[in-house]
PDB file of C-alpha atoms in Angstrom:
ATOM      1  CA  MET A 223      23.022  14.846 142.533  1.00 60.00           C
ATOM      2  CA  ASP A 224      20.988  14.176 145.042  1.00 70.00           C
ATOM      3  CA  ASN A 225      17.802  15.503 144.408  1.00 75.00           C
ATOM      4  CA  PRO A 226      17.630  15.043 140.499  1.00 73.00           C
ATOM      5  CA  LYS A 227      13.721  16.310 140.977  1.00 74.00           C
ATOM      6  CA  LYS A 228      14.801  19.656 141.820  1.00 80.00           C
ATOM      7  CA  THR A 229      18.891  20.304 140.772  1.00 85.00           C
ATOM      8  CA  LEU A 230      18.054  19.066 137.091  1.00 81.00           C
ATOM      9  CA  PRO A 231      15.003  21.513 136.243  1.00 84.00           C
ATOM     10  CA  LYS A 232      17.175  24.141 138.367  1.00 88.00           C
ATOM     11  CA  ALA A 233      20.677  23.776 136.361  1.00 89.00           C
ATOM     12  CA  LEU A 234      18.679  23.658 133.119  1.00 88.00           C
ATOM     13  CA  PHE A 235      17.169  26.747 133.400  1.00 92.00           C
ATOM     14  CA  TYR A 236      20.148  28.618 135.039  1.00 94.00           C
ATOM     15  CA  ALA A 237      22.721  27.503 131.698  1.00 93.00           C
ATOM     16  CA  LEU A 238      19.402  28.506 130.026  1.00 93.00           C
ATOM     17  CA  ILE A 239      20.109  32.079 131.002  1.00 95.00           C
ATOM     18  CA  VAL A 240      24.042  32.436 131.279  1.00 92.00           C
ATOM     19  CA  VAL A 241      23.566  30.883 127.193  1.00 89.00           C
ATOM     20  CA  VAL A 242      21.370  33.098 125.988  1.00 92.00           C
ATOM     21  CA  SER A 243      22.942  35.605 127.619  1.00 91.00           C
ATOM     22  CA  GLY A 244      26.770  35.011 126.432  1.00 86.00           C
ATOM     23  CA  TYR A 245      25.388  35.072 122.521  1.00 86.00           C
ATOM     24  CA  PHE A 246      22.839  37.621 123.161  1.00 91.00           C
ATOM     25  CA  PHE A 247      24.870  41.053 124.679  1.00 87.00           C
ATOM     26  CA  PRO A 248      28.086  40.181 122.437  1.00 85.00           C
ATOM     27  CA  LEU A 249      25.497  39.858 119.011  1.00 85.00           C
ATOM     28  CA  LEU A 250      24.200  43.467 121.122  1.00 88.00           C
ATOM     29  CA  ILE A 251      27.070  45.138 121.701  1.00 84.00           C
ATOM     30  CA  GLY A 252      28.320  43.966 118.199  1.00 82.00           C
ATOM     31  CA  THR A 253      25.769  45.480 116.241  1.00 83.00           C
ATOM     32  CA  GLY A 254      24.743  48.283 118.338  1.00 84.00           C
ATOM     33  CA  ALA A 255      28.385  50.239 118.494  1.00 81.00           C
ATOM     34  CA  ILE A 256      29.702  49.717 115.460  1.00 82.00           C
ATOM     35  CA  ARG A 257      28.164  50.718 111.626  1.00 82.00           C
ATOM     36  CA  LEU A 258      26.782  46.936 110.746  1.00 77.00           C
ATOM     37  CA  ASN A 259      28.302  45.680 107.499  1.00 80.00           C
ATOM     38  CA  ARG A 260      26.882  42.433 107.060  1.00 80.00           C
ATOM     39  CA  ASP A 261      30.199  41.165 104.766  1.00 82.00           C
ATOM     40  CA  LEU A 262      32.560  41.904 107.574  1.00 81.00           C
ATOM     41  CA  TRP A 263      30.603  39.396 109.637  1.00 81.00           C
ATOM     42  CA  THR A 264      32.389  36.143 108.802  1.00 80.00           C
ATOM     43  CA  ASP A 265      34.638  33.993 111.262  1.00 78.00           C
ATOM     44  CA  GLY A 266      36.564  36.062 113.919  1.00 81.00           C
ATOM     45  CA  TYR A 267      34.659  39.430 113.277  1.00 85.00           C
ATOM     46  CA  PHE A 268      34.046  39.335 116.868  1.00 85.00           C
ATOM     47  CA  SER A 269      37.781  40.251 117.582  1.00 88.00           C
ATOM     48  CA  ASP A 270      37.786  42.901 115.796  1.00 88.00           C
ATOM     49  CA  VAL A 271      34.337  44.372 117.174  1.00 88.00           C
ATOM     50  CA  ALA A 272      36.075  43.710 120.656  1.00 89.00           C
ATOM     51  CA  LYS A 273      39.468  46.367 119.622  1.00 90.00           C
ATOM     52  CA  LEU A 274      36.847  48.921 117.724  1.00 87.00           C
ATOM     53  CA  VAL A 275      34.481  48.475 121.518  1.00 88.00           C
ATOM     54  CA  GLY A 276      37.440  48.529 123.767  1.00 87.00           C
ATOM     55  CA  GLY A 277      41.091  48.730 122.048  1.00 90.00           C
ATOM     56  CA  VAL A 278      43.369  45.856 121.332  1.00 93.00           C
ATOM     57  CA  TRP A 279      43.241  44.466 125.490  1.00 94.00           C
ATOM     58  CA  LEU A 280      39.392  43.504 124.722  1.00 91.00           C
ATOM     59  CA  ARG A 281      40.650  42.288 121.187  1.00 92.00           C
ATOM     60  CA  VAL A 282      43.189  39.633 123.215  1.00 94.00           C
ATOM     61  CA  TRP A 283      40.883  38.761 125.837  1.00 92.00           C
ATOM     62  CA  VAL A 284      37.880  37.746 123.132  1.00 90.00           C
ATOM     63  CA  GLN A 285      40.934  35.406 121.555  1.00 92.00           C
ATOM     64  CA  VAL A 286      41.878  33.702 124.594  1.00 94.00           C
ATOM     65  CA  ALA A 287      38.667  33.260 125.785  1.00 91.00           C
ATOM     66  CA  ALA A 288      37.362  31.745 122.497  1.00 89.00           C
ATOM     67  CA  ALA A 289      40.148  29.822 122.365  1.00 91.00           C
ATOM     68  CA  MET A 290      39.952  28.628 126.327  1.00 93.00           C
ATOM     69  CA  SER A 291      36.315  27.822 125.022  1.00 89.00           C
ATOM     70  CA  THR A 292      37.039  25.840 122.061  1.00 86.00           C
ATOM     71  CA  ILE A 293      40.080  23.560 123.744  1.00 90.00           C
ATOM     72  CA  GLY A 294      37.490  23.316 127.169  1.00 91.00           C
ATOM     73  CA  MET A 295      34.346  22.138 124.704  1.00 87.00           C
ATOM     74  CA  PHE A 296      36.438  19.604 122.223  1.00 86.00           C
ATOM     75  CA  VAL A 297      38.050  18.017 125.913  1.00 87.00           C
ATOM     76  CA  ALA A 298      34.109  17.921 127.278  1.00 88.00           C
ATOM     77  CA  GLU A 299      33.543  16.391 123.917  1.00 85.00           C
ATOM     78  CA  MET A 300      36.419  13.775 123.745  1.00 87.00           C
ATOM     79  CA  SER A 301      36.079  12.846 127.266  1.00 88.00           C
ATOM     80  CA  GLY A 302      32.073  12.493 127.148  1.00 89.00           C
ATOM     81  CA  ASP A 303      32.524  10.493 123.703  1.00 89.00           C
ATOM     82  CA  SER A 304      35.413   7.811 125.177  1.00 92.00           C
ATOM     83  CA  PHE A 305      33.703   7.583 128.416  1.00 93.00           C
ATOM     84  CA  GLN A 306      30.309   6.575 126.360  1.00 91.00           C
ATOM     85  CA  LEU A 307      32.476   3.616 125.009  1.00 92.00           C
ATOM     86  CA  LEU A 308      33.480   2.695 128.154  1.00 93.00           C
ATOM     87  CA  GLY A 309      30.705   2.517 129.378  1.00 91.00           C
ATOM     88  CA  MET A 310      29.114   0.211 126.186  1.00 92.00           C
ATOM     89  CA  ALA A 311      32.244  -1.711 127.121  1.00 93.00           C
ATOM     90  CA  GLU A 312      31.018  -2.140 130.771  1.00 92.00           C
ATOM     91  CA  ARG A 313      27.148  -2.738 129.195  1.00 90.00           C
ATOM     92  CA  GLY A 314      28.465  -5.795 127.205  1.00 91.00           C
ATOM     93  CA  MET A 315      27.129  -3.742 124.223  1.00 91.00           C
ATOM     94  CA  LEU A 316      31.170  -3.477 122.771  1.00 93.00           C
ATOM     95  CA  PRO A 317      34.490  -5.627 123.284  1.00 93.00           C
ATOM     96  CA  THR A 318      36.283  -5.379 126.701  1.00 92.00           C
ATOM     97  CA  PHE A 319      39.104  -3.662 125.262  1.00 92.00           C
ATOM     98  CA  PHE A 320      37.229  -0.239 125.259  1.00 93.00           C
ATOM     99  CA  ALA A 321      36.897  -1.103 128.830  1.00 90.00           C
ATOM    100  CA  LYS A 322      40.546  -0.937 129.626  1.00 90.00           C
ATOM    101  CA  ARG A 323      41.404   2.718 131.739  1.00 91.00           C
ATOM    102  CA  SER A 324      44.411   4.013 132.399  1.00 89.00           C
ATOM    103  CA  ARG A 325      46.444   4.356 135.485  1.00 89.00           C
ATOM    104  CA  TYR A 326      44.379   7.571 136.231  1.00 89.00           C
ATOM    105  CA  GLY A 327      40.703   5.905 135.590  1.00 89.00           C
ATOM    106  CA  THR A 328      40.559   7.806 132.191  1.00 90.00           C
ATOM    107  CA  PRO A 329      39.235   5.144 128.909  1.00 92.00           C
ATOM    108  CA  LEU A 330      42.671   5.116 127.093  1.00 90.00           C
ATOM    109  CA  VAL A 331      41.299   3.075 124.367  1.00 92.00           C
ATOM    110  CA  GLY A 332      37.917   5.187 123.916  1.00 91.00           C
ATOM    111  CA  ILE A 333      40.475   8.751 123.816  1.00 91.00           C
ATOM    112  CA  LEU A 334      42.192   7.155 120.913  1.00 91.00           C
ATOM    113  CA  PHE A 335      38.525   5.782 119.071  1.00 89.00           C
ATOM    114  CA  SER A 336      37.341   9.463 119.532  1.00 87.00           C
ATOM    115  CA  ALA A 337      40.898  11.049 118.238  1.00 86.00           C
ATOM    116  CA  SER A 338      40.864   9.187 115.448  1.00 88.00           C
ATOM    117  CA  GLY A 339      37.939  10.270 114.390  1.00 82.00           C
ATOM    118  CA  VAL A 340      38.352  14.117 115.243  1.00 81.00           C
ATOM    119  CA  ILE A 341      41.373  13.240 112.491  1.00 84.00           C
ATOM    120  CA  LEU A 342      39.460  11.598 109.854  1.00 81.00           C
ATOM    121  CA  LEU A 343      37.227  14.303 109.676  1.00 79.00           C
ATOM    122  CA  SER A 344      40.102  16.718 109.958  1.00 80.00           C
ATOM    123  CA  TRP A 345      39.877  16.650 105.482  1.00 81.00           C
ATOM    124  CA  LEU A 346      36.986  18.570 106.003  1.00 80.00           C
ATOM    125  CA  SER A 347      36.239  22.752 106.087  1.00 82.00           C
ATOM    126  CA  PHE A 348      35.578  23.667 109.329  1.00 78.00           C
ATOM    127  CA  GLU A 349      31.817  24.338 107.991  1.00 80.00           C
ATOM    128  CA  GLU A 350      31.153  21.541 106.668  1.00 82.00           C
ATOM    129  CA  ILE A 351      32.063  19.733 110.197  1.00 83.00           C
ATOM    130  CA  VAL A 352      30.161  22.167 112.038  1.00 81.00           C
ATOM    131  CA  ALA A 353      27.292  21.092 109.498  1.00 82.00           C
ATOM    132  CA  ALA A 354      28.297  17.123 110.136  1.00 83.00           C
ATOM    133  CA  GLU A 355      28.472  17.350 113.811  1.00 82.00           C
ATOM    134  CA  ASN A 356      24.699  19.492 113.657  1.00 84.00           C
ATOM    135  CA  PHE A 357      23.455  16.860 111.010  1.00 85.00           C
ATOM    136  CA  LEU A 358      24.530  13.913 112.641  1.00 85.00           C
ATOM    137  CA  TYR A 359      23.339  15.719 116.894  1.00 86.00           C
ATOM    138  CA  CYS A 360      20.463  16.147 115.720  1.00 86.00           C
ATOM    139  CA  PHE A 361      20.008  12.701 114.108  1.00 85.00           C
ATOM    140  CA  GLY A 362      20.467  11.198 117.520  1.00 87.00           C
ATOM    141  CA  MET A 363      18.110  13.625 119.185  1.00 90.00           C
ATOM    142  CA  ILE A 364      15.610  12.112 116.583  1.00 90.00           C
ATOM    143  CA  LEU A 365      17.009   8.314 118.342  1.00 89.00           C
ATOM    144  CA  GLU A 366      16.612  10.105 122.184  1.00 91.00           C
ATOM    145  CA  PHE A 367      13.134  10.918 121.100  1.00 92.00           C
ATOM    146  CA  ILE A 368      12.216   7.662 120.486  1.00 92.00           C
ATOM    147  CA  SER A 369      13.896   5.968 122.898  1.00 91.00           C
ATOM    148  CA  PHE A 370      12.395   8.250 125.470  1.00 91.00           C
ATOM    149  CA  ILE A 371       8.265   7.727 124.282  1.00 92.00           C
ATOM    150  CA  ARG A 372       9.590   3.714 124.086  1.00 91.00           C
ATOM    151  CA  LEU A 373      10.748   3.421 127.927  1.00 88.00           C
ATOM    152  CA  ARG A 374       7.632   5.247 128.891  1.00 88.00           C
ATOM    153  CA  ILE A 375       6.104   2.726 126.775  1.00 89.00           C
ATOM    154  CA  LYS A 376       7.211  -0.923 127.592  1.00 87.00           C
ATOM    155  CA  HIS A 377       8.994  -0.143 131.017  1.00 83.00           C
ATOM    156  CA  PRO A 378       6.801   2.833 132.888  1.00 81.00           C
ATOM    157  CA  ALA A 379       7.813   1.715 135.861  1.00 78.00           C
ATOM    158  CA  ALA A 380      12.037   1.526 135.578  1.00 76.00           C
ATOM    159  CA  SER A 381      13.899   3.370 138.098  1.00 73.00           C
ATOM    160  CA  ARG A 382      14.828   7.057 137.099  1.00 74.00           C
ATOM    161  CA  PRO A 383      16.257   9.991 138.544  1.00 72.00           C
ATOM    162  CA  PHE A 384      13.860  12.230 136.888  1.00 73.00           C
ATOM    163  CA  LYS A 385      11.103  11.755 135.476  1.00 77.00           C
ATOM    164  CA  ILE A 386       9.378  13.830 133.258  1.00 80.00           C
ATOM    165  CA  PRO A 387       5.976  15.128 134.764  1.00 81.00           C
ATOM    166  CA  VAL A 388       3.624  13.548 131.586  1.00 83.00           C
ATOM    167  CA  GLY A 389       2.026  11.113 130.649  1.00 84.00           C
ATOM    168  CA  THR A 390       2.380   8.646 127.003  1.00 86.00           C
ATOM    169  CA  VAL A 391       0.770  11.054 124.693  1.00 90.00           C
ATOM    170  CA  GLY A 392       1.804  14.204 126.749  1.00 90.00           C
ATOM    171  CA  SER A 393       5.315  12.562 126.047  1.00 88.00           C
ATOM    172  CA  ILE A 394       4.517  12.626 122.074  1.00 91.00           C
ATOM    173  CA  LEU A 395       2.927  15.672 122.490  1.00 92.00           C
ATOM    174  CA  LEU A 396       6.460  17.082 123.763  1.00 89.00           C
ATOM    175  CA  CYS A 397       8.710  15.561 120.895  1.00 91.00           C
ATOM    176  CA  ILE A 398       6.619  16.790 118.311  1.00 92.00           C
ATOM    177  CA  PRO A 399       7.761  20.559 117.932  1.00 92.00           C
ATOM    178  CA  PRO A 400      11.399  19.108 118.343  1.00 89.00           C
ATOM    179  CA  THR A 401      11.261  16.920 116.079  1.00 90.00           C
ATOM    180  CA  ILE A 402       9.720  19.510 113.439  1.00 91.00           C
ATOM    181  CA  LEU A 403      12.764  22.008 114.167  1.00 87.00           C
ATOM    182  CA  ILE A 404      15.144  19.306 113.594  1.00 86.00           C
ATOM    183  CA  GLY A 405      13.902  18.245 110.480  1.00 84.00           C
ATOM    184  CA  ALA A 406      14.046  21.529 109.151  1.00 85.00           C
ATOM    185  CA  VAL A 407      17.423  21.865 110.356  1.00 80.00           C
ATOM    186  CA  LEU A 408      18.193  18.318 108.393  1.00 81.00           C
ATOM    187  CA  ALA A 409      16.320  19.503 105.349  1.00 83.00           C
ATOM    188  CA  VAL A 410      18.453  22.446 104.932  1.00 82.00           C
ATOM    189  CA  SER A 411      21.851  20.760 104.630  1.00 80.00           C
ATOM    190  CA  SER A 412      24.484  20.456 102.111  1.00 82.00           C
ATOM    191  CA  LEU A 413      24.133  17.351  99.962  1.00 85.00           C
ATOM    192  CA  LYS A 414      28.204  16.956 101.096  1.00 83.00           C
ATOM    193  CA  VAL A 415      27.673  17.419 104.800  1.00 83.00           C
ATOM    194  CA  ALA A 416      24.323  15.069 104.006  1.00 84.00           C
ATOM    195  CA  VAL A 417      26.069  11.997 102.415  1.00 87.00           C
ATOM    196  CA  ILE A 418      28.797  11.918 104.637  1.00 84.00           C
ATOM    197  CA  SER A 419      26.588  11.931 108.162  1.00 84.00           C
ATOM    198  CA  LEU A 420      24.173   9.494 106.226  1.00 86.00           C
ATOM    199  CA  VAL A 421      26.981   7.105 105.536  1.00 88.00           C
ATOM    200  CA  ALA A 422      28.381   7.452 109.099  1.00 85.00           C
ATOM    201  CA  VAL A 423      23.958   6.763 110.664  1.00 86.00           C
ATOM    202  CA  VAL A 424      24.444   3.101 107.874  1.00 90.00           C
ATOM    203  CA  ILE A 425      27.449   2.671 109.440  1.00 89.00           C
ATOM    204  CA  GLY A 426      26.371   2.594 112.702  1.00 86.00           C
ATOM    205  CA  LEU A 427      23.177   0.792 112.252  1.00 87.00           C
ATOM    206  CA  VAL A 428      25.044  -2.093 110.788  1.00 93.00           C
ATOM    207  CA  MET A 429      27.836  -1.893 113.100  1.00 91.00           C
ATOM    208  CA  GLN A 430      25.429  -3.042 116.002  1.00 88.00           C
ATOM    209  CA  PRO A 431      23.925  -6.929 114.153  1.00 93.00           C
ATOM    210  CA  CYS A 432      28.055  -6.876 113.067  1.00 94.00           C
ATOM    211  CA  LEU A 433      28.979  -6.399 116.585  1.00 93.00           C
ATOM    212  CA  LYS A 434      26.325  -9.500 118.038  1.00 91.00           C
ATOM    213  CA  HIS A 435      27.389 -11.911 114.986  1.00 93.00           C
ATOM    214  CA  VAL A 436      31.150 -11.260 116.890  1.00 93.00           C
ATOM    215  CA  GLU A 437      29.576 -11.873 119.535  1.00 92.00           C
ATOM    216  CA  LYS A 438      28.177 -15.709 118.875  1.00 91.00           C
ATOM    217  CA  LYS A 439      31.407 -16.776 117.150  1.00 91.00           C
ATOM    218  CA  LYS A 440      33.285 -15.452 119.729  1.00 90.00           C
ATOM    219  CA  TRP A 441      36.014 -13.445 117.949  1.00 92.00           C
ATOM    220  CA  LEU A 442      36.127 -10.865 120.341  1.00 92.00           C
ATOM    221  CA  LYS A 443      35.393 -10.898 124.196  1.00 91.00           C
ATOM    222  CA  PHE A 444      32.403  -8.957 125.506  1.00 92.00           C
ATOM    223  CA  SER A 445      31.161  -8.901 128.816  1.00 89.00           C
ATOM    224  CA  LYS A 446      29.172  -7.515 131.369  1.00 87.00           C
ATOM    225  CA  ASN A 447      29.991  -5.072 134.255  1.00 83.00           C
ATOM    226  CA  SER A 448      28.158  -7.075 137.205  1.00 80.00           C
ATOM    227  CA  ASP A 449      28.734  -4.162 139.569  1.00 80.00           C
ATOM    228  CA  LEU A 450      26.137  -1.977 137.420  1.00 78.00           C
ATOM    229  CA  PRO A 451      22.673  -1.839 137.923  1.00 71.00           C
ATOM    230  CA  ASP A 452      20.386  -3.680 135.824  1.00 69.00           C
ATOM    231  CA  PRO A 453      17.539  -0.700 135.177  1.00 62.00           C
ATOM    232  CA  LEU A 454      15.070  -3.065 133.255  1.00 60.00           C
ATOM    233  CA  VAL A 455      14.913  -5.550 136.116  1.00 60.00           C
ATOM    234  CA  ALA A 456      14.949  -2.521 138.333  1.00 54.00           C
ATOM    235  CA  ALA A 457      11.280  -2.114 136.376  1.00 52.00           C
ATOM    236  CA  HIS A 458      10.420  -5.326 136.476  1.00 53.00           C
ATOM    237  CA  GLU A 459      10.592  -5.830 140.394  1.00 53.00           C
ATOM    238  CA  ASN A 460       8.760  -2.291 140.710  1.00 52.00           C
ATOM    239  CA  THR A 461       5.693  -3.523 138.655  1.00 47.00           C
ATOM    240  CA  GLU A 462       5.933  -6.867 140.465  1.00 48.00           C
ATOM    241  CA  THR A 463       5.398  -4.612 143.954  1.00 47.00           C
ATOM    242  CA  LEU A 464       2.644  -2.476 142.203  1.00 41.00           C
ATOM    243  CA  VAL A 465       0.782  -5.706 141.752  1.00 42.00           C
ATOM    244  CA  GLN A 466       0.766  -7.665 145.055  1.00 46.00           C
TER     245      GLN A 466
END
């Protein structure tokens, strides 16, 4: 990305339009073209709506498009998770075997690890998996908000490809509305989903000191990739430059 300051806001704006349109117009057609019956609006009903509106060919088109979309999102999620594990290993946060790549450059161990997590969730129903995913995603967003504010306070001069044009107070105020909304989403989750998600969160919180202990005892090998830039070092250098 050559110019994130201009490209990123435009990309987010256009993506928002595409996503809203992708949900709004099918719902508008589905609720406006046929008589509304709330009991029929269950999983897969959009394909029935497509058949009633355009015939069998439209139903097949919607089903194929939904399948391709699901496969694409699954592959993207798996890719993102596996490369995140690889990046953490290259930063010395995880054992080095997570940084192992296949001959195609893909993070082999990360993919297997992510796939194992998917298999472990297969005993849940689809609704419970979606709810647990949303719960953990919301919790992760809260951690990102906290990290965002902390980095803005601790390392204001760190090199950033894109910087939100507000100060520290503005950053805090910016995070309050979505945090309240996320809290509301977490509050309405079922007990089973909440317990499973909180167990996963606790495991994640406990794992970090455990990995530090493993690294200290040298039970597993940890190493940092020297080719990766250190943003905190760059921030320190920028601060010294400003002082001089």
